[in-house]
Short mmCIF file of C-alpha atoms in Angstrom, two decimals:
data_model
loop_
_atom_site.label_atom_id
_atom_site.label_comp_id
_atom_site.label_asym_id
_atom_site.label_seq_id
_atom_site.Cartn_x
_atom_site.Cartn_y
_atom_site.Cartn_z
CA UNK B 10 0.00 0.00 0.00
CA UNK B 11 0.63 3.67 -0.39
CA UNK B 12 1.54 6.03 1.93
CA UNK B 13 -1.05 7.82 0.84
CA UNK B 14 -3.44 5.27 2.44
CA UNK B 15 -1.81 5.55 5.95
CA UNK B 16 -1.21 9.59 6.08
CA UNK B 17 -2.86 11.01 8.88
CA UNK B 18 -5.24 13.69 8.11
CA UNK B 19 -3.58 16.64 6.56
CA UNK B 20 -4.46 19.71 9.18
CA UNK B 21 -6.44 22.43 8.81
CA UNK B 22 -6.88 20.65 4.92
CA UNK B 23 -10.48 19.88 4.49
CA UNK B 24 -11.31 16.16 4.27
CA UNK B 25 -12.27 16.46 0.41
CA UNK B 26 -8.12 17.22 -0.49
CA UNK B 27 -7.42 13.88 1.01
CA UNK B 28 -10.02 11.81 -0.94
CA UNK B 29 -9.01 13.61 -3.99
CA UNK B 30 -5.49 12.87 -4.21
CA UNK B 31 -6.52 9.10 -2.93
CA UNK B 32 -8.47 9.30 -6.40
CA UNK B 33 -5.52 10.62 -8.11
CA UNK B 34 -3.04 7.95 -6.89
CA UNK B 35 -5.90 5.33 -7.77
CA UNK B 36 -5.83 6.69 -11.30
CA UNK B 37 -2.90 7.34 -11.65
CA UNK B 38 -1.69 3.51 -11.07
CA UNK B 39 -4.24 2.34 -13.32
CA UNK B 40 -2.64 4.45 -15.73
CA UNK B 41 0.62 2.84 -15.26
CA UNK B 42 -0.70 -0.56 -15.31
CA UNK B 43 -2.62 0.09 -18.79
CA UNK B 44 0.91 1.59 -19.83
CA UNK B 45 2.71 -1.89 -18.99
CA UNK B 46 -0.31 -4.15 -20.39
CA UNK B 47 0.08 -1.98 -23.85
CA UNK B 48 3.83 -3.00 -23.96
CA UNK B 49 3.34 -6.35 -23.57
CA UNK B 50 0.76 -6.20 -26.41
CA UNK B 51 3.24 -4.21 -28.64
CA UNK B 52 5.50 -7.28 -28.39
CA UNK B 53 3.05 -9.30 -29.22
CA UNK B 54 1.82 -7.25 -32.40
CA UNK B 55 5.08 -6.69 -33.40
CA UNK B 56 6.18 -10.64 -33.40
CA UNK B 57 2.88 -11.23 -35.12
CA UNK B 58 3.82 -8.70 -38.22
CA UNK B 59 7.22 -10.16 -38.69
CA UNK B 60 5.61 -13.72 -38.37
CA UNK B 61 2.43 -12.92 -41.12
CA UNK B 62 5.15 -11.02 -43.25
CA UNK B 63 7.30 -13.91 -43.25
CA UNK B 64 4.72 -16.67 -44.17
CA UNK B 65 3.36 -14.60 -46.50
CA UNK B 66 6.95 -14.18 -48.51
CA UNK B 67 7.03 -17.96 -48.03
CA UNK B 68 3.48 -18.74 -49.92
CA UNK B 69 4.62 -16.43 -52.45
CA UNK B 70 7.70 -18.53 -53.26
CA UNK B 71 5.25 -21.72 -53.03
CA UNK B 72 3.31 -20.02 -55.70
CA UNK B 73 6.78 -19.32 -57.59
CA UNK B 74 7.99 -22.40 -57.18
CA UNK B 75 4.54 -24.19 -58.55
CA UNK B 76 4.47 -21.89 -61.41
CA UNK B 77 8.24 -23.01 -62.34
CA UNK B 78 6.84 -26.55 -62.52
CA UNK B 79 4.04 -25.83 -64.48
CA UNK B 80 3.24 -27.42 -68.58
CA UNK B 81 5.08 -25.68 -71.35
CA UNK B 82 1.73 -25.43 -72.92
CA UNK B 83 0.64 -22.65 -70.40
CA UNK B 84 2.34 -19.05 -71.21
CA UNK B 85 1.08 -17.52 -68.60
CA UNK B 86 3.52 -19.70 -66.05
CA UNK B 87 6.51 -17.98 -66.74
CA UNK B 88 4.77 -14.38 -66.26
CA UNK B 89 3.19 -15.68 -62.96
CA UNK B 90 6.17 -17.31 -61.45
CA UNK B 91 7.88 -14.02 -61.80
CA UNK B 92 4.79 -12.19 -60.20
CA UNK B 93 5.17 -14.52 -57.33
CA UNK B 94 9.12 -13.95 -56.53
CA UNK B 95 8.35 -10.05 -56.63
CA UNK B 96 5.60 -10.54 -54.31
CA UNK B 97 7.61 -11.92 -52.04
CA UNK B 98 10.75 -9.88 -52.20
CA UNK B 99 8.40 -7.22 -51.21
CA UNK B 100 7.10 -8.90 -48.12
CA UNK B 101 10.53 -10.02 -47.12
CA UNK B 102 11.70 -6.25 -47.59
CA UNK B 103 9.04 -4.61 -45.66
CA UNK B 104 9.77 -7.77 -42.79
CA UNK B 105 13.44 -6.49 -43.20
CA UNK B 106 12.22 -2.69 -42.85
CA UNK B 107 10.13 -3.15 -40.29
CA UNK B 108 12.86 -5.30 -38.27
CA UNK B 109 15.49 -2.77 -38.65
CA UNK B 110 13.25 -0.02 -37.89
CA UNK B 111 12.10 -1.76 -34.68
CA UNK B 112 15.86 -3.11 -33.33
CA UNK B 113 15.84 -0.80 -30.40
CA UNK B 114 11.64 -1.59 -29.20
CA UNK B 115 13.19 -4.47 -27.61
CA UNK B 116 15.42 -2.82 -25.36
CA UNK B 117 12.54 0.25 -24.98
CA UNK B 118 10.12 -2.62 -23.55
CA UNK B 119 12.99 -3.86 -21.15
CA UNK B 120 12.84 -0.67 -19.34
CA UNK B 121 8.77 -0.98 -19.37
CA UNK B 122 9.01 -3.82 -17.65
CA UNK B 123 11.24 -2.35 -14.93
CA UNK B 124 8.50 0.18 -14.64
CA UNK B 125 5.92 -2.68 -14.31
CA UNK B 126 8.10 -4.22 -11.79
CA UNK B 127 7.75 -0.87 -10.00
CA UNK B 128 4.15 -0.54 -10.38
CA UNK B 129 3.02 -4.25 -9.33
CA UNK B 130 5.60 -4.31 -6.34
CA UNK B 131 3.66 -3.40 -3.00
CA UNK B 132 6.92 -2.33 -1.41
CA UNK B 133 8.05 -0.27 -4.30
CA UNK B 134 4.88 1.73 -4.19
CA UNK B 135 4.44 1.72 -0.10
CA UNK B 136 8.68 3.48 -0.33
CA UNK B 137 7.71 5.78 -3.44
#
């Protein structure tokens, strides 16, 4: 807990000051823990790009691939396979972009965490 749960009253300070910065605190915490839950979700969206992006470059090539082994008799094989491979050189160069755009998030969410650590630690938050 707080100290703001265990301060005495505050003087000549009408009651009302003391329940409002009680409301404050109370907000203000629920702020911090919507901050850390929105980190963790960042992760998580952030993995799930790179993963989609990926698998998408992949069924691209598959396409590529299954146009390369198509009949002779079809000329529209040759055209598609090449559709294919640009397809997915653009997904694997926006994965690429968005990794090297994104190198540092890691370490940004480390120091979220410490902050979470901060916020759900009861004798954290009782010392500051």
């Amino acid at each position: 807990m707080s100290w703001i749960w265990y301060s005495s009253h505050l003087g000549d300070v009408p009651g009302g000051i003391e329940e409002c910065l009680q409301i404050e605190w109370c907000k203000t915490r629920a702020r911090a823990h919507r901050w850390c839950e929105e980190c963790k979700l960042l992760k998580a969206e952030m993995d799930r790009v790179k993963c989609t992006l990926k698998h998408n470059a992949n069924l691209w090539l598959s396409h590529a691939k299954s146009a390369a082994e198509g009949t002779a008799l079809n000329n529209t094989d040759e055209g598609a396979g090449a559709y294919a491979k640009c397809q997915a050189a653009i997904r694997t160069l926006i994965r690429l972009s968005f990794e090297e755009k994104w190198q540092y998030v890691g370490q940004w969410l480390e120091l979220s965490e410490i902050g979470e650590t901060s916020v759900g630690n009861k004798d954290v938050l009782a010392t500051g």
